[in-house]
Amino acid sequence: DAGVTQSPTHLIKTRGQQVTLRCSPISGHKSVSWYQQVLGQGPQFIFQYYEKEERGRGNFPDRFSARQFPNYSSELNVNALLLGDSALYLCASSNNTLLLGSPLHFGNGTRLTVT
Amino acid sequence: AQSVSQHNHHVILSEAASLELGCNYSYGGTVNLFWYVQYPGQHLQLLLKYFSGDPLVKGIKGFEAEFIKSKFSFNLRKPSVQWSDTAEYFCAVMNAGNNRKLIWGLGTSLAVNP
């Protein structure tokens, strides 16, 4: 089985631009979460989607948005990019409902650099 | 606010040394606890998890962790590390009030010298 796949792997944007990051969960997984990992820090929760609905949102500005498609893949959009948005963006999927404790399976991430 | 604290940011050990990485969290309710590992150039992987029951949990690759509720701790241990254990280790906590919102520690970078 393929793991969680994210695209692109690397991306360079300039301030003020918009970016779309994509994630395909493990087959059968209905939940997708997005995390931002700044160098030297732990991942920060951005969004969680389950069955195409937003189920959780972290402390990120409205410039960050996401959606989940009928095939459970997901996109993360960031508008009006700032230098501080430079980070590794991780997508994780899980195979359960909202029951606690289902392990997350992470993709390799998209490295976003904003110049 | 909920938080997760990992005591050691950088740890350097020699092979065969014992390892203990500290993790404390601030939340008084029911929690699920996780340790994730990120090997160089690879994605985050689940090392072990605690839901309920026996507070001593066994994970992959000889790792274990003990949940001590009274201390709000979930320390990771391994009796004898190997060079291949060189990685970044993250402790994460999920509480019953947040649907799948994991709170992460800052991570501990472990370097094992051969």
PDB file of C-alpha atoms in Angstrom, chain B residues 4-109:
ATOM      1  CA  VAL B   4       3.859  19.455  26.056  1.00  0.00           C
ATOM      2  CA  SER B   5       7.333  19.851  27.402  1.00  0.00           C
ATOM      3  CA  GLN B   6      10.281  17.758  26.350  1.00  0.00           C
ATOM      4  CA  HIS B   7      13.104  18.281  28.757  1.00  0.00           C
ATOM      5  CA  ASN B   8      16.056  17.457  26.571  1.00  0.00           C
ATOM      6  CA  HIS B   9      16.552  19.264  23.290  1.00  0.00           C
ATOM      7  CA  HIS B  10      19.774  17.548  22.312  1.00  0.00           C
ATOM      8  CA  VAL B  11      21.078  14.241  23.594  1.00  0.00           C
ATOM      9  CA  ILE B  12      24.342  12.590  22.621  1.00  0.00           C
ATOM     10  CA  LEU B  13      24.982   8.995  23.635  1.00  0.00           C
ATOM     11  CA  SER B  14      27.364   6.217  22.823  1.00  0.00           C
ATOM     12  CA  GLU B  15      26.076   2.928  21.523  1.00  0.00           C
ATOM     13  CA  ALA B  16      24.803   0.575  24.234  1.00  0.00           C
ATOM     14  CA  ALA B  17      24.059   3.455  26.585  1.00  0.00           C
ATOM     15  CA  SER B  18      20.613   3.650  28.123  1.00  0.00           C
ATOM     16  CA  LEU B  19      18.187   6.312  27.005  1.00  0.00           C
ATOM     17  CA  GLU B  20      15.460   8.205  28.777  1.00  0.00           C
ATOM     18  CA  LEU B  21      13.723  11.175  27.174  1.00  0.00           C
ATOM     19  CA  GLY B  22      11.404  13.194  29.344  1.00  0.00           C
ATOM     20  CA  CYS B  23       7.941  14.364  28.375  1.00  0.00           C
ATOM     21  CA  ASN B  24       5.477  16.243  30.555  1.00  0.00           C
ATOM     22  CA  TYR B  25       2.132  17.641  29.597  1.00  0.00           C
ATOM     23  CA  SER B  26      -0.303  20.084  31.084  1.00  0.00           C
ATOM     24  CA  TYR B  27      -3.860  18.815  30.916  1.00  0.00           C
ATOM     25  CA  GLY B  28      -5.915  17.385  33.723  1.00  0.00           C
ATOM     26  CA  GLY B  29      -8.362  15.257  31.798  1.00  0.00           C
ATOM     27  CA  THR B  30      -8.175  12.017  29.890  1.00  0.00           C
ATOM     28  CA  VAL B  31      -5.317  11.940  27.449  1.00  0.00           C
ATOM     29  CA  ASN B  32      -3.837   9.760  24.804  1.00  0.00           C
ATOM     30  CA  LEU B  33      -0.079   9.938  24.559  1.00  0.00           C
ATOM     31  CA  PHE B  34       2.270   9.322  21.698  1.00  0.00           C
ATOM     32  CA  TRP B  35       5.911   9.242  20.818  1.00  0.00           C
ATOM     33  CA  TYR B  36       6.812   9.819  17.202  1.00  0.00           C
ATOM     34  CA  VAL B  37      10.241   9.466  15.628  1.00  0.00           C
ATOM     35  CA  GLN B  38      11.679  11.159  12.580  1.00  0.00           C
ATOM     36  CA  TYR B  39      14.793   9.532  11.174  1.00  0.00           C
ATOM     37  CA  PRO B  40      17.056  11.734   9.044  1.00  0.00           C
ATOM     38  CA  GLY B  41      15.408  12.374   5.717  1.00  0.00           C
ATOM     39  CA  GLN B  42      12.307  10.381   6.552  1.00  0.00           C
ATOM     40  CA  HIS B  43       8.774  11.131   7.605  1.00  0.00           C
ATOM     41  CA  LEU B  44       7.359  11.060  11.104  1.00  0.00           C
ATOM     42  CA  GLN B  45       6.561   7.557  12.318  1.00  0.00           C
ATOM     43  CA  LEU B  46       4.644   6.359  15.332  1.00  0.00           C
ATOM     44  CA  LEU B  47       6.964   4.815  17.902  1.00  0.00           C
ATOM     45  CA  LEU B  48       4.407   3.925  20.545  1.00  0.00           C
ATOM     46  CA  LYS B  49       1.169   5.099  22.043  1.00  0.00           C
ATOM     47  CA  TYR B  50      -0.810   4.956  25.271  1.00  0.00           C
ATOM     48  CA  PHE B  51      -4.594   4.860  25.367  1.00  0.00           C
ATOM     49  CA  SER B  52      -5.490   3.139  28.614  1.00  0.00           C
ATOM     50  CA  GLY B  53      -4.636   0.123  30.714  1.00  0.00           C
ATOM     51  CA  ASP B  54      -1.069  -0.869  31.505  1.00  0.00           C
ATOM     52  CA  PRO B  55       0.850   2.390  31.895  1.00  0.00           C
ATOM     53  CA  LEU B  56       4.021   0.744  30.605  1.00  0.00           C
ATOM     54  CA  VAL B  57       3.752   0.512  26.848  1.00  0.00           C
ATOM     55  CA  LYS B  58       6.065  -1.239  24.453  1.00  0.00           C
ATOM     56  CA  GLY B  59       6.821   0.207  21.068  1.00  0.00           C
ATOM     57  CA  ILE B  60       8.840  -0.680  18.047  1.00  0.00           C
ATOM     58  CA  LYS B  61      12.597  -1.164  18.024  1.00  0.00           C
ATOM     59  CA  GLY B  62      12.875  -1.891  21.729  1.00  0.00           C
ATOM     60  CA  PHE B  63      11.448   1.406  22.929  1.00  0.00           C
ATOM     61  CA  GLU B  64       9.049   1.676  25.829  1.00  0.00           C
ATOM     62  CA  ALA B  65       7.358   4.481  27.691  1.00  0.00           C
ATOM     63  CA  GLU B  66       5.718   4.781  31.070  1.00  0.00           C
ATOM     64  CA  PHE B  67       2.656   6.898  31.721  1.00  0.00           C
ATOM     65  CA  ILE B  68       2.678   8.327  35.244  1.00  0.00           C
ATOM     66  CA  LYS B  69      -0.602  10.140  35.636  1.00  0.00           C
ATOM     67  CA  SER B  70       0.292  11.777  38.933  1.00  0.00           C
ATOM     68  CA  LYS B  71       3.356  13.336  37.342  1.00  0.00           C
ATOM     69  CA  PHE B  72       1.710  14.133  34.001  1.00  0.00           C
ATOM     70  CA  SER B  73       4.645  12.377  32.408  1.00  0.00           C
ATOM     71  CA  PHE B  74       5.242   9.950  29.571  1.00  0.00           C
ATOM     72  CA  ASN B  75       8.955   9.325  29.418  1.00  0.00           C
ATOM     73  CA  LEU B  76      10.515   7.322  26.621  1.00  0.00           C
ATOM     74  CA  ARG B  77      13.142   4.720  27.413  1.00  0.00           C
ATOM     75  CA  LYS B  78      15.422   2.253  25.718  1.00  0.00           C
ATOM     76  CA  PRO B  79      17.900   0.096  27.630  1.00  0.00           C
ATOM     77  CA  SER B  80      20.595   0.060  24.962  1.00  0.00           C
ATOM     78  CA  VAL B  81      20.662   2.467  22.034  1.00  0.00           C
ATOM     79  CA  GLN B  82      22.104   1.819  18.609  1.00  0.00           C
ATOM     80  CA  TRP B  83      23.596   4.132  16.040  1.00  0.00           C
ATOM     81  CA  SER B  84      20.446   3.655  13.970  1.00  0.00           C
ATOM     82  CA  ASP B  85      18.401   5.289  16.736  1.00  0.00           C
ATOM     83  CA  THR B  86      19.841   8.650  15.738  1.00  0.00           C
ATOM     84  CA  ALA B  87      16.735  10.694  15.033  1.00  0.00           C
ATOM     85  CA  GLU B  88      14.390  13.407  16.242  1.00  0.00           C
ATOM     86  CA  TYR B  89      11.883  12.240  18.858  1.00  0.00           C
ATOM     87  CA  PHE B  90       8.573  13.982  19.443  1.00  0.00           C
ATOM     88  CA  CYS B  91       6.156  13.542  22.296  1.00  0.00           C
ATOM     89  CA  ALA B  92       2.519  14.374  21.537  1.00  0.00           C
ATOM     90  CA  VAL B  93      -0.649  14.512  23.596  1.00  0.00           C
ATOM     91  CA  MET B  94      -4.270  14.362  22.557  1.00  0.00           C
ATOM     92  CA  ASN B  95      -7.037  15.164  25.029  1.00  0.00           C
ATOM     93  CA  ALA B  96     -10.629  14.049  25.036  1.00  0.00           C
ATOM     94  CA  GLY B  97     -11.889  17.547  24.307  1.00  0.00           C
ATOM     95  CA  ASN B  98     -10.117  18.075  21.003  1.00  0.00           C
ATOM     96  CA  ASN B  99     -10.919  15.939  18.035  1.00  0.00           C
ATOM     97  CA  ARG B 100      -7.603  14.601  16.903  1.00  0.00           C
ATOM     98  CA  LYS B 101      -5.757  17.813  17.694  1.00  0.00           C
ATOM     99  CA  LEU B 102      -2.364  16.703  18.785  1.00  0.00           C
ATOM    100  CA  ILE B 103      -0.269  18.985  20.923  1.00  0.00           C
ATOM    101  CA  TRP B 104       3.385  18.416  20.217  1.00  0.00           C
ATOM    102  CA  GLY B 105       6.561  18.886  22.130  1.00  0.00           C
ATOM    103  CA  LEU B 106       9.474  20.699  20.509  1.00  0.00           C
ATOM    104  CA  GLY B 107      11.323  17.459  19.943  1.00  0.00           C
ATOM    105  CA  THR B 108      14.558  15.935  21.168  1.00  0.00           C
ATOM    106  CA  SER B 109      17.433  15.405  18.814  1.00  0.00           C
TER     107      SER B 109
END
